[in-house]
PDB file of C-alpha atoms in Angstrom:
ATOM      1  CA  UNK D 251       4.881 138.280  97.907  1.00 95.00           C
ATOM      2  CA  UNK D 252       5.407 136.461  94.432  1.00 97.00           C
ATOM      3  CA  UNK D 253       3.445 132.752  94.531  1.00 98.00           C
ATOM      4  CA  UNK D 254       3.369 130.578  92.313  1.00 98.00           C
ATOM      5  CA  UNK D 255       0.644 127.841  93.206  1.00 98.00           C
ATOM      6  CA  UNK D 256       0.070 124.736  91.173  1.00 98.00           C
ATOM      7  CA  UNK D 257      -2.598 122.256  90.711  1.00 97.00           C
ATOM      8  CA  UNK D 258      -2.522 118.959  92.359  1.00 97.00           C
ATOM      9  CA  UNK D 259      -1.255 115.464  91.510  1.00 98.00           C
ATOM     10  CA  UNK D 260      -2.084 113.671  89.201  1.00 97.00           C
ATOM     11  CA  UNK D 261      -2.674 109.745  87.720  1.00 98.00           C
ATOM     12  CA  UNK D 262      -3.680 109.416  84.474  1.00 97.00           C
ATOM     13  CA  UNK D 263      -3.729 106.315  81.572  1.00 97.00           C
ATOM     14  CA  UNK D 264      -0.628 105.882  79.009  1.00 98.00           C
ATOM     15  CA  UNK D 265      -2.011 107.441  75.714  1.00 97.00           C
ATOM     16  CA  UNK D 266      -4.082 110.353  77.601  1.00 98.00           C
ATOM     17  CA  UNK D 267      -3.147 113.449  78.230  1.00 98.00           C
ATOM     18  CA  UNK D 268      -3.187 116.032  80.917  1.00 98.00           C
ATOM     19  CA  UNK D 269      -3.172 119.730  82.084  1.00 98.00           C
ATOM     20  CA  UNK D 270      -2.003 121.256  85.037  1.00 98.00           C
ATOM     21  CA  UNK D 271      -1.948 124.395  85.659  1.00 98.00           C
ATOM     22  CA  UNK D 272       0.020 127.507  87.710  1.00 98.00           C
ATOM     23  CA  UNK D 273      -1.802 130.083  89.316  1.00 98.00           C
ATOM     24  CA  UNK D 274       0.652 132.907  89.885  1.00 98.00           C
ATOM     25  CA  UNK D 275       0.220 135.760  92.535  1.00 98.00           C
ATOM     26  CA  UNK D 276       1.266 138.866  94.185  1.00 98.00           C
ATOM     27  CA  UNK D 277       3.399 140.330  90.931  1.00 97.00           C
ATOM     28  CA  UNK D 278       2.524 141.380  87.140  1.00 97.00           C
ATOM     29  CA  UNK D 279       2.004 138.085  85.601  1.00 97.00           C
ATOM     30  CA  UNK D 280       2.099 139.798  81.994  1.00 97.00           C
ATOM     31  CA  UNK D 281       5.504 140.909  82.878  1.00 97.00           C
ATOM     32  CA  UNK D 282       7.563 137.751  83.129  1.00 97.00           C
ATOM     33  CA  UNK D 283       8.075 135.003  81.736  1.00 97.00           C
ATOM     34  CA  UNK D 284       7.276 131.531  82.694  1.00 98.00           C
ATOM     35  CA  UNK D 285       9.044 128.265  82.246  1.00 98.00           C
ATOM     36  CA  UNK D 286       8.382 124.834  83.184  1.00 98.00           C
ATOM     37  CA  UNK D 287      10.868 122.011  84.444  1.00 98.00           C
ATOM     38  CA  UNK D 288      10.393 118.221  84.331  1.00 98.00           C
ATOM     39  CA  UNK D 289      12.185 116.550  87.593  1.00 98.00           C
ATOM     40  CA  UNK D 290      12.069 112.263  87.288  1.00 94.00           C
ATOM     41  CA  UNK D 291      12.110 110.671  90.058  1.00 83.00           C
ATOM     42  CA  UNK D 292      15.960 110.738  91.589  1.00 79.00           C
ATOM     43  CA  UNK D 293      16.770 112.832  88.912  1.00 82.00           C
ATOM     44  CA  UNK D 294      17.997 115.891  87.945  1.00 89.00           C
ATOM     45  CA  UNK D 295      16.218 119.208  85.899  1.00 97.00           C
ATOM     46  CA  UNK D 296      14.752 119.281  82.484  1.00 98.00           C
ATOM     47  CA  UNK D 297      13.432 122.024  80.986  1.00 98.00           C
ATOM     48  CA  UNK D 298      10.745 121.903  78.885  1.00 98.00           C
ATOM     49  CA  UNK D 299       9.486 124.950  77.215  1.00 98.00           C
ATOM     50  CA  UNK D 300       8.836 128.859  78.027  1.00 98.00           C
ATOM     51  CA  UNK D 301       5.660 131.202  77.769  1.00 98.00           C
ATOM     52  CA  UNK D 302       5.290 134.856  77.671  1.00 97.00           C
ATOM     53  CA  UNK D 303       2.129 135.986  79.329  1.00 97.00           C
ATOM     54  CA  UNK D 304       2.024 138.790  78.012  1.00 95.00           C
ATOM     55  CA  UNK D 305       1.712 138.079  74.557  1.00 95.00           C
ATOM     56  CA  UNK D 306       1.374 134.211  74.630  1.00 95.00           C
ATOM     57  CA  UNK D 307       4.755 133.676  72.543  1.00 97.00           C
ATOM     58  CA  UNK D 308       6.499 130.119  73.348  1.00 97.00           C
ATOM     59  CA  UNK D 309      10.047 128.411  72.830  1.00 97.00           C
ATOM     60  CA  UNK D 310      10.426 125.505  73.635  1.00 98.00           C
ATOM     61  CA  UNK D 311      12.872 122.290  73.824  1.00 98.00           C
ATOM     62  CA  UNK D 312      13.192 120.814  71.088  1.00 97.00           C
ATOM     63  CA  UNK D 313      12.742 117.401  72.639  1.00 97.00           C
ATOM     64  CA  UNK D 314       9.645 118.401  74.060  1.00 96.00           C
ATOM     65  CA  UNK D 315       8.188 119.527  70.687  1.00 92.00           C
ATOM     66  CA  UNK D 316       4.606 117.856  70.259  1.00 94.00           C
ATOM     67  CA  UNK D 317       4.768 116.566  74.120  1.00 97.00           C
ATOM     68  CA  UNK D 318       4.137 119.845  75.717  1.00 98.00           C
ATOM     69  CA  UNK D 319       1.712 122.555  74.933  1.00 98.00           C
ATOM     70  CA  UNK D 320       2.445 125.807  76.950  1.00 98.00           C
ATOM     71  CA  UNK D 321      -0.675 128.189  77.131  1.00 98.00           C
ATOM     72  CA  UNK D 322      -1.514 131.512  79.793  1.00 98.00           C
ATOM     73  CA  UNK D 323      -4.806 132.946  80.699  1.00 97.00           C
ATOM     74  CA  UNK D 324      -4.005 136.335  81.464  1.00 97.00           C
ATOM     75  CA  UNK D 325      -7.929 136.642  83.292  1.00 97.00           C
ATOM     76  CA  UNK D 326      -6.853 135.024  85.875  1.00 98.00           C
ATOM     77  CA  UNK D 327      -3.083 134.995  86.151  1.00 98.00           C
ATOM     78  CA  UNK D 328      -2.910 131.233  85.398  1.00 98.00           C
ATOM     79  CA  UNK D 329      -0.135 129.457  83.171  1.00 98.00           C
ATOM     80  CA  UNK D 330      -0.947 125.704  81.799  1.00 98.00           C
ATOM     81  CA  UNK D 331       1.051 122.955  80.379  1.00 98.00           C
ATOM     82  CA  UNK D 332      -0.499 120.300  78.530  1.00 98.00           C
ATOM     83  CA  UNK D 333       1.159 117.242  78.156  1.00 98.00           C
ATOM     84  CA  UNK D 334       0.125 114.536  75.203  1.00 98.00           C
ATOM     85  CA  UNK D 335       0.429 110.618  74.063  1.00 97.00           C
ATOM     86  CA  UNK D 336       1.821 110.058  77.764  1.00 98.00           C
ATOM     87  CA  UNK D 337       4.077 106.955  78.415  1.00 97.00           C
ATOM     88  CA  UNK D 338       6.231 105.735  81.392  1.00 95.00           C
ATOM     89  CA  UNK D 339       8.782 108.327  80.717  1.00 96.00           C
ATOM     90  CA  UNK D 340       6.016 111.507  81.288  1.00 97.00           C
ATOM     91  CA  UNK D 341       6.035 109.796  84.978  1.00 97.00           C
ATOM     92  CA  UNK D 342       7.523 113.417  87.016  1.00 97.00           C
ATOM     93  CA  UNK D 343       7.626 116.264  88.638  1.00 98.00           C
ATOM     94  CA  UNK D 344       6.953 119.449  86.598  1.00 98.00           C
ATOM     95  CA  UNK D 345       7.637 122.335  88.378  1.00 98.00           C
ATOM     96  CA  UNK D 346       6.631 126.567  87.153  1.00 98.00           C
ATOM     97  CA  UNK D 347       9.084 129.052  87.363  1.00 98.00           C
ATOM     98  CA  UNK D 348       9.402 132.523  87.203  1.00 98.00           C
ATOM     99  CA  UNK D 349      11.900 134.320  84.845  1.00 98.00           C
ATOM    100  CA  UNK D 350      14.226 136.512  86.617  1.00 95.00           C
ATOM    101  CA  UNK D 351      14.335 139.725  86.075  1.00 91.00           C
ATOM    102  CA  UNK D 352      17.486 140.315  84.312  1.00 88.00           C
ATOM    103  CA  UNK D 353      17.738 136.962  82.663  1.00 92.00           C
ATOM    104  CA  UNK D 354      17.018 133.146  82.240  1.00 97.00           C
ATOM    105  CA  UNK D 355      17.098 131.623  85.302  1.00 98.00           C
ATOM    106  CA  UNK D 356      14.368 130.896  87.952  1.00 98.00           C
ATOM    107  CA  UNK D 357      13.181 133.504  90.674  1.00 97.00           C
ATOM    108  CA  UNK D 358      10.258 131.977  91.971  1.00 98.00           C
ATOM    109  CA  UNK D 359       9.604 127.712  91.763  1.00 98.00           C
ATOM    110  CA  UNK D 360       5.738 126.671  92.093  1.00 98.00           C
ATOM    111  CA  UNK D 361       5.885 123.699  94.468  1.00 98.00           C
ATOM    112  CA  UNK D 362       5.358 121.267  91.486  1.00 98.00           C
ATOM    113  CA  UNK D 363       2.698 118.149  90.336  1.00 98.00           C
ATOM    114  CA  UNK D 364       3.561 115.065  90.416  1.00 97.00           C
ATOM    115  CA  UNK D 365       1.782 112.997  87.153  1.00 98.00           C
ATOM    116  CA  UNK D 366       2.613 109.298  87.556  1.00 97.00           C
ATOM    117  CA  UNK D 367       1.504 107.588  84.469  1.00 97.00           C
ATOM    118  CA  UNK D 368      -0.008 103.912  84.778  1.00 97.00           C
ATOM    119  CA  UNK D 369      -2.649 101.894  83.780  1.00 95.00           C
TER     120      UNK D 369
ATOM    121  CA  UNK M 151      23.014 121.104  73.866  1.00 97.00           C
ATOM    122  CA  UNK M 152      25.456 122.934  76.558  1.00 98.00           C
ATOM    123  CA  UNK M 153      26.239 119.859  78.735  1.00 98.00           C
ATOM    124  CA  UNK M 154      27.096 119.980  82.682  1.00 98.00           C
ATOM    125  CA  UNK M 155      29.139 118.354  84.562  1.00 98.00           C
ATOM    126  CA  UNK M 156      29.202 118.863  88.531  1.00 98.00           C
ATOM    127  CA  UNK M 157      30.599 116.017  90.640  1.00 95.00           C
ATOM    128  CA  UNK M 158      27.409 113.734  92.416  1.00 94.00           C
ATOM    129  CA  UNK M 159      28.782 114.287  95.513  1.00 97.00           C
ATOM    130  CA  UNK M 160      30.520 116.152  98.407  1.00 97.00           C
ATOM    131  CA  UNK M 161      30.798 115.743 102.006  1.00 97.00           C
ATOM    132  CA  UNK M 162      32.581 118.493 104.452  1.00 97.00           C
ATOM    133  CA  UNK M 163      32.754 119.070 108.299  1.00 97.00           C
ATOM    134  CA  UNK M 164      29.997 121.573 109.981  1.00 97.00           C
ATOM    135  CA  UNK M 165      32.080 125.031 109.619  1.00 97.00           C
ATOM    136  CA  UNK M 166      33.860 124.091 106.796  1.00 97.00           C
ATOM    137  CA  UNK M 167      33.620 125.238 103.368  1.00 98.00           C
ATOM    138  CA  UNK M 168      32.283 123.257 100.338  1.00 98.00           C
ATOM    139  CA  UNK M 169      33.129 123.975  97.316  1.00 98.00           C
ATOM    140  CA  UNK M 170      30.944 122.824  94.718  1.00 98.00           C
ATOM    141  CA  UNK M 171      31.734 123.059  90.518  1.00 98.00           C
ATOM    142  CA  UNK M 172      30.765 123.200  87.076  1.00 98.00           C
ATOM    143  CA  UNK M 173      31.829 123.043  83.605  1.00 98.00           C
ATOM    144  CA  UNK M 174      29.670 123.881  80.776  1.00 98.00           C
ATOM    145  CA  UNK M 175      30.848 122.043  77.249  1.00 98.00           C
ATOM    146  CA  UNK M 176      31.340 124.885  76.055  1.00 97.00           C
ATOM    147  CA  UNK M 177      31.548 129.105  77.217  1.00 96.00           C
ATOM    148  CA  UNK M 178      28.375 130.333  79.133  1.00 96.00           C
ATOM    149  CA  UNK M 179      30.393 133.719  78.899  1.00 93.00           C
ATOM    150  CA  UNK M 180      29.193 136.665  76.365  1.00 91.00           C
ATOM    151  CA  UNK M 181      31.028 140.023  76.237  1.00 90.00           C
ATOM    152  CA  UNK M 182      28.754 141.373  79.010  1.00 90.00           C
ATOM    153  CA  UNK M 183      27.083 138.173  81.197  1.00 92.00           C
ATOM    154  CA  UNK M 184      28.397 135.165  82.143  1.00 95.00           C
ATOM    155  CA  UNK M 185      25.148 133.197  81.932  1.00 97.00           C
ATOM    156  CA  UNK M 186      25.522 130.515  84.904  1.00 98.00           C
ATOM    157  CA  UNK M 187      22.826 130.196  87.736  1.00 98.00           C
ATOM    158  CA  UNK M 188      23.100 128.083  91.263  1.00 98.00           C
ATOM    159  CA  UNK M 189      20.294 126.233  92.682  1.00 98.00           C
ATOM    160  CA  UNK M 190      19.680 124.447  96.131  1.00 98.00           C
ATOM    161  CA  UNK M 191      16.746 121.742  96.202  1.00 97.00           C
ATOM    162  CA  UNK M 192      16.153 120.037  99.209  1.00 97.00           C
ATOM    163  CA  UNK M 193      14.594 116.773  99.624  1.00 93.00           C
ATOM    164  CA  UNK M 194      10.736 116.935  98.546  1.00 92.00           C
ATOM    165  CA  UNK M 195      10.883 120.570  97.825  1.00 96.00           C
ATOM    166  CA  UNK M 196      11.030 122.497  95.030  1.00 98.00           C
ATOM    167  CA  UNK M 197      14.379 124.312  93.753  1.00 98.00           C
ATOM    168  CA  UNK M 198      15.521 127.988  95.254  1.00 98.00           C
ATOM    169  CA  UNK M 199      17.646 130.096  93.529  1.00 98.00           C
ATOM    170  CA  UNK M 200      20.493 131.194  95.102  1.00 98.00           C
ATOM    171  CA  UNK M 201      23.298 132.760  92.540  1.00 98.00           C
ATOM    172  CA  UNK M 202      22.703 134.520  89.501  1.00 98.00           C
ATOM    173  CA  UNK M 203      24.938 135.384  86.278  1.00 97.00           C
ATOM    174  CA  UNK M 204      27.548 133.802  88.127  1.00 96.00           C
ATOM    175  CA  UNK M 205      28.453 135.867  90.790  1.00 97.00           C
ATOM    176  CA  UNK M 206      24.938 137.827  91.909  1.00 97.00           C
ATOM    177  CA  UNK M 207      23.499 136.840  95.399  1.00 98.00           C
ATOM    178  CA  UNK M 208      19.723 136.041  95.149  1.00 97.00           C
ATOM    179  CA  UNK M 209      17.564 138.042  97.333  1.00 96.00           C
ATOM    180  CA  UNK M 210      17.384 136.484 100.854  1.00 96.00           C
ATOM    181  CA  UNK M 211      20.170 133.996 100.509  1.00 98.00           C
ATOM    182  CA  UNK M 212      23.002 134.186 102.941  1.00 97.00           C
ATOM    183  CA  UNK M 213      25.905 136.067 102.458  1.00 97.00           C
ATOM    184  CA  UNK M 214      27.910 132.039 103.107  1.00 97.00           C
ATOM    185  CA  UNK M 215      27.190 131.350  99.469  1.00 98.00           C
ATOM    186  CA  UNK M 216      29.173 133.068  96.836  1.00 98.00           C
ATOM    187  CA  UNK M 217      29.359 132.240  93.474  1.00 98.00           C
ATOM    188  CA  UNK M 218      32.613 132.839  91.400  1.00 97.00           C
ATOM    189  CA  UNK M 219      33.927 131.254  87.795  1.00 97.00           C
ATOM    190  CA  UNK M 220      34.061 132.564  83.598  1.00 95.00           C
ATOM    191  CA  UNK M 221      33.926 130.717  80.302  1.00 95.00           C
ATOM    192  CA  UNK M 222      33.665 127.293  81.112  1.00 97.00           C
ATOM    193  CA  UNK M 223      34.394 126.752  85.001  1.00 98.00           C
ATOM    194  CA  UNK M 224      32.728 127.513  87.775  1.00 98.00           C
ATOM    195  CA  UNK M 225      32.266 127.219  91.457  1.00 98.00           C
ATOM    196  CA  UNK M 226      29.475 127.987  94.184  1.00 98.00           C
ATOM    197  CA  UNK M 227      31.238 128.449  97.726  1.00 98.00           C
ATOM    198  CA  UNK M 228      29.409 127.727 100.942  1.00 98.00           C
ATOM    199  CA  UNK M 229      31.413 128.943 103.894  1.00 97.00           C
ATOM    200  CA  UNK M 230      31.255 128.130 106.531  1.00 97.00           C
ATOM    201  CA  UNK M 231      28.798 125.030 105.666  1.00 98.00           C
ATOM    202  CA  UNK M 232      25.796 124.443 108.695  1.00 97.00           C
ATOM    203  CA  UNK M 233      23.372 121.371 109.308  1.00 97.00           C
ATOM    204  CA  UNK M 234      20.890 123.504 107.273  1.00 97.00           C
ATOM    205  CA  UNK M 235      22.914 123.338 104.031  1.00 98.00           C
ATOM    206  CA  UNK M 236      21.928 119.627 103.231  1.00 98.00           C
ATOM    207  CA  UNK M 237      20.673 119.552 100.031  1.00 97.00           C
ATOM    208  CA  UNK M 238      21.785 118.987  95.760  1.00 97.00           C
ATOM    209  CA  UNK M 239      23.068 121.796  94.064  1.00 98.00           C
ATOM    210  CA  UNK M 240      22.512 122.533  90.280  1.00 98.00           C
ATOM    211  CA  UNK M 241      23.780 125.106  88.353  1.00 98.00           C
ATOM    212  CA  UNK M 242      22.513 125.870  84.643  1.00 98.00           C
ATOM    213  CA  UNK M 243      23.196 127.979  82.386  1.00 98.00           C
ATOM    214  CA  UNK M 244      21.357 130.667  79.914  1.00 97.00           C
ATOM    215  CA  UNK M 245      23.644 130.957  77.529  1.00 97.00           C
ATOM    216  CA  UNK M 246      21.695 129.189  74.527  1.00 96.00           C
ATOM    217  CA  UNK M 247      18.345 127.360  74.305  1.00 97.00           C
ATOM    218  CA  UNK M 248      17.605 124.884  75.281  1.00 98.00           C
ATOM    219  CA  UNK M 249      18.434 125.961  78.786  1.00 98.00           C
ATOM    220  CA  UNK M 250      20.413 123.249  80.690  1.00 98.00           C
ATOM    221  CA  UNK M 251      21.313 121.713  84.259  1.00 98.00           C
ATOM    222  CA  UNK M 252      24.086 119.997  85.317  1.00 97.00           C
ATOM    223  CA  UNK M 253      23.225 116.669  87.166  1.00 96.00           C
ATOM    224  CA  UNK M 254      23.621 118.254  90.777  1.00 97.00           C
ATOM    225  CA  UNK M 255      25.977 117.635  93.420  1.00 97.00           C
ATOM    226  CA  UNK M 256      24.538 116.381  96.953  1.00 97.00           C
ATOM    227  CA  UNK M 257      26.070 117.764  99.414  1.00 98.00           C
ATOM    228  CA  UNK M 258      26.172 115.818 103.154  1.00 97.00           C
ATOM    229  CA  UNK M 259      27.923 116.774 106.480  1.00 96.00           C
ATOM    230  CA  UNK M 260      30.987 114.407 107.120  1.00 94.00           C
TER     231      UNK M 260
END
């Protein structure tokens, strides 16, 4: 069965920057696409960027331009998302999520990280 | 950016049905897809999908949720609602980048 497991939570500095990562399972992970959402606290979906696995080519919002880096590791199945220069507002849950089959919209949700930004 | 809007909230009897909308600034329609998905996300958990391109069940979801709507309005249909169905539902649509939610609608049991 498709999985999509991510890394745990995490607390980091304002000004640093971190990477979590998606390990995905039990499908072709070269075959689909993968997106990742940004979820504040009480509110609603964001989404930040897209990655094709299978040949590493990215799109992503526009707002998240220089915030987000989306990379995949094909090795091991594994998609990352670096995020830079964090502030307050980086404070969220960012969830993975499959690309459907016949479109772009979610299949499959990793269970998602929550970074909480602080000094 | 394709805004939106879904009402926050929504409250219907056990056995009932909810119906829950959308509308997208602009069309989400092209000449062969209409390019609007439905989402359930319960508290702490992560988002399921439930309808795609509008009308298409997602695999393992209950035949009690339907989706229905073109162009610029639509609707996901829960009927009859159970205790279960607790939860905010997003749609969000495909139809240009950057891809886009609505704000959700919560949905409790009167």
């Amino acid at each position: 069965q498709v999985q999509l497991q991510q890394s745990g939570a995490e607390l980091v500095k304002p000004g640093s920057s971190v990477k979590i990562s998606c390990k995905a399972s039990g499908y072709t992970f070269t075959s689909y696409g993968m997106h990742w959402i940004k979820q504040q606290p009480g509110n609603g979906l964001e989404w930040i960027g897209w990655i094709y696995p299978g040949n590493g080519n990215t799109k992503y919002n526009q707002k998240f331009n220089g915030k987000a880096t989306l990379t995949a590791d094909k090795s091991s199945s594994t998609a990352y998302m670096q995020l830079s220069s964090l502030t307050s507002e980086d404070s969220a849950v960012y969830f993975c999520a499959r690309q459907g089959n016949s479109g772009y919209y979610f299949d499959y949700w990793g269970q998602g990280v929550m970074v909480t930004v602080s000094s | 950016d394709i805004v939106l809007t879904q009402s926050p909230a929504l409250a219907v009897s056990l056995g009932q049905r909810a119906t829950i909308s959308c509308r997208a600034s602009q069309s989400v329609s092209t000449s062969s897809y209409t390019l609007m998905h439905w989402y359930q996300q319960k508290p702490g958990d992560q988002p399921k999908l439930l309808i795609y391109d509008a009308s298409n069940l997602a695999s393992g979801i209950p035949a009690r949720f339907s989706g229905s709507g073109s162009g610029t309005d639509f609707t996901l249909t829960i009927n009859p609602v159970q205790a279960d169905d607790v939860a905010t539902y997003y749609c969000q649509q495909s139809r240009e980048l950057p891809l886009t939610f609505g704000s959700g609608t919560k949905l409790e049991i009167k």
